[in-house]
mmCIF file of C-alpha atoms in Angstrom:
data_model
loop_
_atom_site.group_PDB
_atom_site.id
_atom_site.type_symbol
_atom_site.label_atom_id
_atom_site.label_comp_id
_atom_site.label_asym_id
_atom_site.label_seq_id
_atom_site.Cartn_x
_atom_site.Cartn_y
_atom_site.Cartn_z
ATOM 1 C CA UNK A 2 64.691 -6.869 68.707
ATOM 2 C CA UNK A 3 66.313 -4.079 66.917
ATOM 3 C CA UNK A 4 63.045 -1.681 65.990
ATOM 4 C CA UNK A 5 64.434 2.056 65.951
ATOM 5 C CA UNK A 6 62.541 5.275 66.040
ATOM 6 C CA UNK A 7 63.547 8.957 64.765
ATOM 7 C CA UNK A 8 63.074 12.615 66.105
ATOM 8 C CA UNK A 9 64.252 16.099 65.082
ATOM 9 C CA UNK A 10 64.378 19.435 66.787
ATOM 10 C CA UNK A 11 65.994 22.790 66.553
ATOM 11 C CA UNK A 12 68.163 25.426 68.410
ATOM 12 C CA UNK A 13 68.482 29.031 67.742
ATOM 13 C CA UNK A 14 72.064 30.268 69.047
ATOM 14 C CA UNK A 15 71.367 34.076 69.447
ATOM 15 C CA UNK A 16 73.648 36.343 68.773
ATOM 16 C CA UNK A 17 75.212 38.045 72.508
ATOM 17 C CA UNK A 18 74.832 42.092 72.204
ATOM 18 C CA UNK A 19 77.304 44.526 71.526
ATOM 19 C CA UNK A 20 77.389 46.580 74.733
ATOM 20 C CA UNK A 21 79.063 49.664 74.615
ATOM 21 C CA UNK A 22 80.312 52.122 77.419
ATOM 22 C CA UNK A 23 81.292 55.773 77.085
ATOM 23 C CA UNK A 24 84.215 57.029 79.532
ATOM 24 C CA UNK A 25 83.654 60.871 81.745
ATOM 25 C CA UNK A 26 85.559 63.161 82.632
ATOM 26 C CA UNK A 27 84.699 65.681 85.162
ATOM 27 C CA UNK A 28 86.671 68.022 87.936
ATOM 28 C CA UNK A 29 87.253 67.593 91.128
ATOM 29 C CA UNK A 30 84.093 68.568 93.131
ATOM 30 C CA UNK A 31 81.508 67.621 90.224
ATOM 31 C CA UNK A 32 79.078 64.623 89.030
ATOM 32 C CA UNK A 33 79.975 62.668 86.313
ATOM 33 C CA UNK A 34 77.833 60.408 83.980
ATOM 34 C CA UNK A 35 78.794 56.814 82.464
ATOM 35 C CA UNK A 36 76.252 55.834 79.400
ATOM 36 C CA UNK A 37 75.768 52.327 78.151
ATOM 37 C CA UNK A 38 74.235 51.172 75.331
ATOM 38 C CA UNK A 39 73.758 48.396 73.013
ATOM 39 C CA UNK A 40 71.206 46.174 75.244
ATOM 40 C CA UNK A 41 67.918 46.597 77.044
ATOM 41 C CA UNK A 42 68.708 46.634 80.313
ATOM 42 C CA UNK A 43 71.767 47.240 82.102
ATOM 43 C CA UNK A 44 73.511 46.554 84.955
ATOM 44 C CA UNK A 45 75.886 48.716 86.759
ATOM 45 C CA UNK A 46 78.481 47.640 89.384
ATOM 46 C CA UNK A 47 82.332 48.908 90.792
ATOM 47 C CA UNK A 48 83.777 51.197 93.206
ATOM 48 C CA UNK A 49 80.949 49.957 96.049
ATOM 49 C CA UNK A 50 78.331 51.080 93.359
ATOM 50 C CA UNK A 51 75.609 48.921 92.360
ATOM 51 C CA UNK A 52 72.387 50.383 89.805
ATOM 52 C CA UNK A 53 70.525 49.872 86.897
ATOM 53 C CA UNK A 54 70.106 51.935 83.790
ATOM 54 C CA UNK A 55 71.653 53.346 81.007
ATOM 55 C CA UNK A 56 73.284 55.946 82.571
ATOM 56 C CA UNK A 57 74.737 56.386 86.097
ATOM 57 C CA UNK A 58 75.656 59.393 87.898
ATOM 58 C CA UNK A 59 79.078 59.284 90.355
ATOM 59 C CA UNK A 60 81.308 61.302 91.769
ATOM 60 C CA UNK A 61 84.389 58.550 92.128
ATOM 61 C CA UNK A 62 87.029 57.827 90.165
ATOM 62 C CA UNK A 63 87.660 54.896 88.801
ATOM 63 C CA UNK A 64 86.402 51.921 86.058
ATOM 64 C CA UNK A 65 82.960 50.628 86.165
ATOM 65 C CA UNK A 66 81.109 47.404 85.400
ATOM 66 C CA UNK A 67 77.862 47.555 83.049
ATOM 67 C CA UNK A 68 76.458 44.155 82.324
ATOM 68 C CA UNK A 69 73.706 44.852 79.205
ATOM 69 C CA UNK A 70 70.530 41.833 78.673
ATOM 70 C CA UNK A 71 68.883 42.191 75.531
ATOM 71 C CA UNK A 72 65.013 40.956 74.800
ATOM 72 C CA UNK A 73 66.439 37.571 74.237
ATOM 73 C CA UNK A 74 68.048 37.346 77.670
ATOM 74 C CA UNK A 75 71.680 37.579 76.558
ATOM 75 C CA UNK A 76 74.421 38.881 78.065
ATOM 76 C CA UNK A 77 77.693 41.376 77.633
ATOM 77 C CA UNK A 78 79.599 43.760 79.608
ATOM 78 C CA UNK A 79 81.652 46.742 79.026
ATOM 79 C CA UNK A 80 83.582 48.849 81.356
ATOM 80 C CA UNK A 81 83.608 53.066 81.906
ATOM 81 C CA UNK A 82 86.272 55.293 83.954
ATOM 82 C CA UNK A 83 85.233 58.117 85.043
ATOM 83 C CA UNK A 84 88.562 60.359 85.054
ATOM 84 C CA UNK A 85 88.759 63.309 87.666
ATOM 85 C CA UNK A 86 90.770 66.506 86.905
ATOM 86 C CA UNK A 87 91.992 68.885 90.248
ATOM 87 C CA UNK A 88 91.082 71.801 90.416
ATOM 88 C CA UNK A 89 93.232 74.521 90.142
ATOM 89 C CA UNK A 90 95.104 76.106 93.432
ATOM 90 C CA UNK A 91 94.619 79.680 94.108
ATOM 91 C CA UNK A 92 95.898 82.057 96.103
ATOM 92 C CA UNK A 93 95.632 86.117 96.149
ATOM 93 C CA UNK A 94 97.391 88.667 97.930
ATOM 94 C CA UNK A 95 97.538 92.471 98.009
ATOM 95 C CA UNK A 96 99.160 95.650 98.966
ATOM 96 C CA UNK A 97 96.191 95.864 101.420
ATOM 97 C CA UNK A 98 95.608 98.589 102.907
ATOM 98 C CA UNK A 99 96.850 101.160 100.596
ATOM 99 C CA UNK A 100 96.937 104.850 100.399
ATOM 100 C CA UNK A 101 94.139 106.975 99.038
ATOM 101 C CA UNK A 102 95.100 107.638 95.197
ATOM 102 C CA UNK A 103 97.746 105.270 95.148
ATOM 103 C CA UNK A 104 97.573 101.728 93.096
ATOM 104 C CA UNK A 105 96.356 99.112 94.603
ATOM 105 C CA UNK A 106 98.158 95.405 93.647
ATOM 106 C CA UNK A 107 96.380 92.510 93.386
ATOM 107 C CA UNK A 108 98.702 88.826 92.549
ATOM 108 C CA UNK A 109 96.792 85.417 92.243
ATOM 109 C CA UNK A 110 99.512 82.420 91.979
ATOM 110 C CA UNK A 111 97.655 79.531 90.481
ATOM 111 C CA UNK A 112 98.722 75.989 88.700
ATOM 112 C CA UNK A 113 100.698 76.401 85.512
ATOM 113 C CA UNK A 114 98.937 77.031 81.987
ATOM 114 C CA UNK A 115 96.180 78.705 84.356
ATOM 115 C CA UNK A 116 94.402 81.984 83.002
ATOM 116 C CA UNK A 117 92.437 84.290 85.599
ATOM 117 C CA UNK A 118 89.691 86.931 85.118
ATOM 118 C CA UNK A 119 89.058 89.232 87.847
ATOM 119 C CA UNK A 120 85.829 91.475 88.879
ATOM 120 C CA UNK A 121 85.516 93.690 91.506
ATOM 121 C CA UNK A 122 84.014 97.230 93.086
ATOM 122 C CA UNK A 123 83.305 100.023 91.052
ATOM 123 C CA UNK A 124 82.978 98.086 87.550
ATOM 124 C CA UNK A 125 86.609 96.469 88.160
ATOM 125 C CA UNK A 126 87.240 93.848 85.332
ATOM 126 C CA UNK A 127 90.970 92.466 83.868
ATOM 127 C CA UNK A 128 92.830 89.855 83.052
ATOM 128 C CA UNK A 129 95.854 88.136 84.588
ATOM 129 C CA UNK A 130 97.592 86.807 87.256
ATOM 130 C CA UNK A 131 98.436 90.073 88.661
ATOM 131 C CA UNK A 132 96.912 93.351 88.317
ATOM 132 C CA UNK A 133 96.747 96.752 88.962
ATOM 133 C CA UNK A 134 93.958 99.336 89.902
ATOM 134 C CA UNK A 135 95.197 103.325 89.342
ATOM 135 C CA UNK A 136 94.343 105.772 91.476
ATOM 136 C CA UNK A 137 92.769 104.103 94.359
ATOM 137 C CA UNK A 138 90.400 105.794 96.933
ATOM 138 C CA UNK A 139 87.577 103.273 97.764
ATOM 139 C CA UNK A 140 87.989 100.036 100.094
ATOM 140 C CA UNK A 141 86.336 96.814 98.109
ATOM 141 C CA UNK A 142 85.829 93.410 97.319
ATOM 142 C CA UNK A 143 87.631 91.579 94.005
ATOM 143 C CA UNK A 144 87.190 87.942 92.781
ATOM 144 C CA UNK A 145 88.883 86.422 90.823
ATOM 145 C CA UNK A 146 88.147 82.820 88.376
ATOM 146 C CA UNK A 147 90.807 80.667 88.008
ATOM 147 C CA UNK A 148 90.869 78.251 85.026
ATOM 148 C CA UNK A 149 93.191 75.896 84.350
ATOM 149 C CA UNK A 150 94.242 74.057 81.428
ATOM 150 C CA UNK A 151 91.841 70.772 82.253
ATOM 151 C CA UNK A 152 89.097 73.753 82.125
ATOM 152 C CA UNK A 153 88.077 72.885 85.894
ATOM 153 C CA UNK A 154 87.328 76.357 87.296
ATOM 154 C CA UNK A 155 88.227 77.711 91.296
ATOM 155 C CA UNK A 156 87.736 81.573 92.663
ATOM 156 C CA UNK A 157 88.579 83.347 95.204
ATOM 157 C CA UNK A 158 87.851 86.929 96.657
ATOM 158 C CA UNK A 159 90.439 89.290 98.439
ATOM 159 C CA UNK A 160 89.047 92.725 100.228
ATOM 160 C CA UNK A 161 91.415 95.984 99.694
ATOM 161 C CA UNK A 162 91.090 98.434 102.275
ATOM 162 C CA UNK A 163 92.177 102.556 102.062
ATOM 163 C CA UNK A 164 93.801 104.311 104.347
ATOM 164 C CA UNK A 165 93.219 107.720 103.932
ATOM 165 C CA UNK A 166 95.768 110.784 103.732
ATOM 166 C CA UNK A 167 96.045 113.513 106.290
ATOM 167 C CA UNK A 168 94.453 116.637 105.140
ATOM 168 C CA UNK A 169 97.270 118.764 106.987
ATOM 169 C CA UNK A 170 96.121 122.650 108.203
ATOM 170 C CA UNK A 171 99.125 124.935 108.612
ATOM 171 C CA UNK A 172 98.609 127.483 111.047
ATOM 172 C CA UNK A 173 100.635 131.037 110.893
ATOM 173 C CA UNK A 174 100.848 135.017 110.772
ATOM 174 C CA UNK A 175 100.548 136.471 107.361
ATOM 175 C CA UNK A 176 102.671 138.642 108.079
ATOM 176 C CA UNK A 177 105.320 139.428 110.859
ATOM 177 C CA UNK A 178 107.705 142.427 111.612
ATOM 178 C CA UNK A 179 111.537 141.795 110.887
ATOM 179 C CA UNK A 180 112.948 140.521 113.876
ATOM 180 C CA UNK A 181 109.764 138.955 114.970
ATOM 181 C CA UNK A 182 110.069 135.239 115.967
ATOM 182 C CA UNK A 183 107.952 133.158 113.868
ATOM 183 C CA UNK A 184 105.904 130.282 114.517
ATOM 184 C CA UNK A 185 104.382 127.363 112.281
ATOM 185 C CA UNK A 186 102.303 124.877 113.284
ATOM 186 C CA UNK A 187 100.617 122.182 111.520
ATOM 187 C CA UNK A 188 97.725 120.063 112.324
ATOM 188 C CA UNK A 189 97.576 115.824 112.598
ATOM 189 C CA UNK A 190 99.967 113.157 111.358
ATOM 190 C CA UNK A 191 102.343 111.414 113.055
ATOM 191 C CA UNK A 192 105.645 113.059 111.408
ATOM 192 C CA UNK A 193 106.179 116.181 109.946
ATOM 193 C CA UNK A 194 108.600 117.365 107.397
ATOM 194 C CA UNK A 195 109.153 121.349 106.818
ATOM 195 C CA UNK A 196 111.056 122.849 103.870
ATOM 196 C CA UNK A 197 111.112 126.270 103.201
ATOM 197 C CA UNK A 198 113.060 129.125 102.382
ATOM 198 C CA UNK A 199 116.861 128.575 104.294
ATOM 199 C CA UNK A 200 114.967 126.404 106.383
ATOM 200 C CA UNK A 201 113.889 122.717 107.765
ATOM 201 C CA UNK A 202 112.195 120.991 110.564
ATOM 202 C CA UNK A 203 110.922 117.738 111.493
ATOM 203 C CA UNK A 204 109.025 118.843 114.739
ATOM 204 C CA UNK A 205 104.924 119.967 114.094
ATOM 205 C CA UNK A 206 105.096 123.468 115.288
ATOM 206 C CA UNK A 207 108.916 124.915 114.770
ATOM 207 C CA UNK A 208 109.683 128.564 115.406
ATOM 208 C CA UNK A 209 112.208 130.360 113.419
ATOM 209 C CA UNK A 210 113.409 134.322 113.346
ATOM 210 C CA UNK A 211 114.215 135.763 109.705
ATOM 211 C CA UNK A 212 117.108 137.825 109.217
ATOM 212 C CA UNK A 213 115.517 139.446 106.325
ATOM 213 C CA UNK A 214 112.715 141.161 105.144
ATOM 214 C CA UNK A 215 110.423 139.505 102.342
ATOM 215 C CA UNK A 216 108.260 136.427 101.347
ATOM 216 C CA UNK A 217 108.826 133.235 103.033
ATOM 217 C CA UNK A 218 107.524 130.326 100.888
ATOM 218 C CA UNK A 219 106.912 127.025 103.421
ATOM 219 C CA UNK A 220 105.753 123.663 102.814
ATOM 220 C CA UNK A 221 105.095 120.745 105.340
ATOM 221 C CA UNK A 222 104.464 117.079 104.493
ATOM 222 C CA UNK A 223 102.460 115.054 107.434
ATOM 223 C CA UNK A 224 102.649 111.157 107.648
ATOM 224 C CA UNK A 225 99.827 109.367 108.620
ATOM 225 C CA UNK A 226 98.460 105.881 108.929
ATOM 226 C CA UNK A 227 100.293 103.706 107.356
ATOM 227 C CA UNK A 228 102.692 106.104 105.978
ATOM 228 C CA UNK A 229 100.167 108.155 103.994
ATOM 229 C CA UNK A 230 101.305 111.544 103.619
ATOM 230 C CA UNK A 231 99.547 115.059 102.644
ATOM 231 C CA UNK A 232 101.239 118.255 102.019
ATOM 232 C CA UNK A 233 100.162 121.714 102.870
ATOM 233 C CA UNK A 234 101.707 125.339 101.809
ATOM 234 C CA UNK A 235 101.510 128.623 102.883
ATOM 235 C CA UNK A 236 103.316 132.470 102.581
ATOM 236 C CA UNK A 237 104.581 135.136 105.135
ATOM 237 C CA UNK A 238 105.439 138.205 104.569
ATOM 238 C CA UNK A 239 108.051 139.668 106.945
ATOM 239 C CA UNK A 240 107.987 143.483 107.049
ATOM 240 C CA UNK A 241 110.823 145.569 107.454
ATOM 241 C CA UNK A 242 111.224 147.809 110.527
ATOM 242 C CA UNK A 243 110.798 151.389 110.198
ATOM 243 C CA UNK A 244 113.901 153.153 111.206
ATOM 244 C CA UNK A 245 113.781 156.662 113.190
ATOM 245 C CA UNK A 246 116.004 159.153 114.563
ATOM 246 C CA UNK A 247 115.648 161.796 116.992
ATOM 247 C CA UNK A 248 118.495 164.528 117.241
ATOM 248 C CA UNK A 249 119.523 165.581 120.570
ATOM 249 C CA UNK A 250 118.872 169.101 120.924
ATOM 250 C CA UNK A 251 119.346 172.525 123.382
ATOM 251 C CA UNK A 252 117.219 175.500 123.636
ATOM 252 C CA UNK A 253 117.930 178.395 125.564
ATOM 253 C CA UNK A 254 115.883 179.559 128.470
ATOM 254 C CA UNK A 255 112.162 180.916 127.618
ATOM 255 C CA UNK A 256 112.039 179.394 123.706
ATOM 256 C CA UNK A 257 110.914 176.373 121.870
ATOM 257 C CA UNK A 258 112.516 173.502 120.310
ATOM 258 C CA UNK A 259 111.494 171.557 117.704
ATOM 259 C CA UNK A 260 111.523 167.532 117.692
ATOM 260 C CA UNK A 261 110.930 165.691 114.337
ATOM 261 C CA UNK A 262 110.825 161.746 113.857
ATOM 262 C CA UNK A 263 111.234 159.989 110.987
ATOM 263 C CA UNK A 264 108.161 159.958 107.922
ATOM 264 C CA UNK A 265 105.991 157.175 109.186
ATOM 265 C CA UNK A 266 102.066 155.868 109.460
ATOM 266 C CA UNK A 267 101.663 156.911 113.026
ATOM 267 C CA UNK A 268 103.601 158.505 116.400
ATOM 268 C CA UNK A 269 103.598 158.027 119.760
ATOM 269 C CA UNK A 270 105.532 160.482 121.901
ATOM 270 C CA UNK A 271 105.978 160.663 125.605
ATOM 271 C CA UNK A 272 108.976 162.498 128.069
ATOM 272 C CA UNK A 273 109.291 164.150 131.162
ATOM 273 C CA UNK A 274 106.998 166.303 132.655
ATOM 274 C CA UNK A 275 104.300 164.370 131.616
ATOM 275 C CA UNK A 276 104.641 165.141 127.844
ATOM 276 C CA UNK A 277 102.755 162.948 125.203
ATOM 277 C CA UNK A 278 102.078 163.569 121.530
ATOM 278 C CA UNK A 279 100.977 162.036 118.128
ATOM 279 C CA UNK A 280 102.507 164.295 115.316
ATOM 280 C CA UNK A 281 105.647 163.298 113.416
ATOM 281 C CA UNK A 282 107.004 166.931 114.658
ATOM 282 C CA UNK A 283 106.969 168.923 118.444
ATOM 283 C CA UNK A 284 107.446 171.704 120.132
ATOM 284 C CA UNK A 285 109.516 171.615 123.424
ATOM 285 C CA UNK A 286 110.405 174.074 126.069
ATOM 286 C CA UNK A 287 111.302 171.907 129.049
ATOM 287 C CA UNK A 288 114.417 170.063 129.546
ATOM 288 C CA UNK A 289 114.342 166.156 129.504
ATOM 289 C CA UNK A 290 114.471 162.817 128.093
ATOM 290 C CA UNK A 291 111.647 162.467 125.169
ATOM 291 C CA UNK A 292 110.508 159.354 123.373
ATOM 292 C CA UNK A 293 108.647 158.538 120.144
ATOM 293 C CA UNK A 294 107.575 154.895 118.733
ATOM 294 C CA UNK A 295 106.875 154.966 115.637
ATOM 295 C CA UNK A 296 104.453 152.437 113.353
ATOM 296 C CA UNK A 297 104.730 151.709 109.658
ATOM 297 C CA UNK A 298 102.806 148.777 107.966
ATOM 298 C CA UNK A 299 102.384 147.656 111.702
ATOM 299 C CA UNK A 300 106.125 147.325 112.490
ATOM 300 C CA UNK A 301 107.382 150.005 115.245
ATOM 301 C CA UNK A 302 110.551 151.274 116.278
ATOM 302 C CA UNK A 303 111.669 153.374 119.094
ATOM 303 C CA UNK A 304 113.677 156.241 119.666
ATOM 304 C CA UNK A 305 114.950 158.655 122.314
ATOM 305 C CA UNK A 306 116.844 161.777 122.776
ATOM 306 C CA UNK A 307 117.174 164.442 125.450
ATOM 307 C CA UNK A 308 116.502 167.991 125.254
ATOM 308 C CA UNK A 309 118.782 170.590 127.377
ATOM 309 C CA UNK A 310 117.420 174.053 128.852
ATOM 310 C CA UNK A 311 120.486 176.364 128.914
#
């Protein structure tokens, strides 16, 4: 009727945990990791990910999900993005093939604020987006890195390939008598190109007859593959030709007469009757028609005269 009874308890309200969540940012191509802390255990979830831990590794963009429990079962979340940077574009191009000892050109075109370190063949190392390699004779690989302003890193690799020049032979007579025809000739290439003294030619072997006696000074340039050239020289010497005169002459009946040529290296003589001699001066008795060649520095020259019996 009225009789009352008493009881007492407690509750503990627990604190929730601070989680925490620490964003990533990677480039394009690479693994990121998303860290929580704050909690025991942990509880990942977004972008069709689901996984426990601390830390997660992935590869999308995007915001994650960790739910943290500490020892006294409570709960809190956080979230993480995980940012992705592109990579920078490249691109390279070169002068490929090239002659030998020319320069070689190498261009990379790349994002904005993007630096570039190339490597390559024979020790090859520089810096920018376009470079140059002096005096080039050996076909080879180059790379070049590409890093861009975000720091995410691309390469790429170009070959350069030589072309070498035409070793050009000229073929001709060291020396030649005036009024001689001379010939050049020149070996290989594709196109030739002859200067020389009060001359030019674009053929490979062009003949030509000097007017005048002296050193002729020629030069040809031969095009190649790809328009590599090489250039070859060489000297004649054109000799003048001895001159020579024989007077006419008449000897009476039963005596000599005397023939001279002109002073040279050697003579030749032949006439009527069957006559032949090698001395610059002879004797004749016999009317008829004599001839003598003679030869200085190997150039000749011929004369003739008669001799009458009276």
């Amino acid at each position: 009727g009225g009789c009352t009874g008493t009881a007492t308890t407690s509750v503990v309200v627990n604190a929730l945990p601070v989680v925490k969540a620490v964003n990533d940012t990677i480039c394009a191509g690479e693994t990121g990791t998303l860290v929580a802390s704050g909690a025991s255990t942990y509880s990942w979830s977004g972008n069709g990910v689901t996984a426990t831990g601390s830390s997660i590794n992935v590869t999308q963009a995007g915001t994650y999900t960790v739910v943290g429990t500490d020892v006294n079962g409570c709960e809190s979340s956080a979230t993480a993005t995980l940012f992705i940077n592109a990579k920078p574009s490249v691109s390279l191009t070169s002068n490929s093939p090239v002659c030998s000892g020319s320069n070689a050109m190498l261009t990379a075109t790349g994002d904005a604020g993007s630096s570039y370190v190339w490597s390559g063949s024979n020790g090859f190392s520089a810096t920018g987006s376009s470079v140059t390699i002096p005096n080039f004779t050996t076909s080879g690989n180059y790379k070049v890195v590409v890093t861009s302003d975000k720091g995410c890193v691309s390469t790429d690799s170009i070959s350069v390939l030589v072309n070498n020049n035409p070793e050009p032979v000229i073929s001709s007579p060291a020396k030649i008598c005036l009024g001689d025809s001379l010939q050049l000739s020149v070996s290989g290439g594709s196109t030739w190109s002859w200067t020389g003294t009060n001359f030019t030619s674009n053929v490979q072997s062009p003949v030509l007859k000097p007017t005048t006696g002296g050193t002729y000074n020629f030069s040809v340039t031969v095009s190649g593959t790809g328009g590599c050239t090489g250039t070859a020289t060489t000297s004649v010497t054109v000799k003048a030709v001895p001159t020579v005169a024989v007077a006419s002459t008449s000897i009476c009946a039963g005596t000599v007469g005397t023939l001279k040529a002109s002073t040279a290296d050697s003579y030749v003589w032949s006439g009527d009757n069957n006559f032949s001699a090698t001395t610059q001066e002879v004797s004749v008795s016999k009317a008829g028609t004599y001839t003598v060649t003679i030869t200085t520095n190997g150039c000749t020259a011929v004369a003739t005269t008669t001799v009458e019996v009276k």
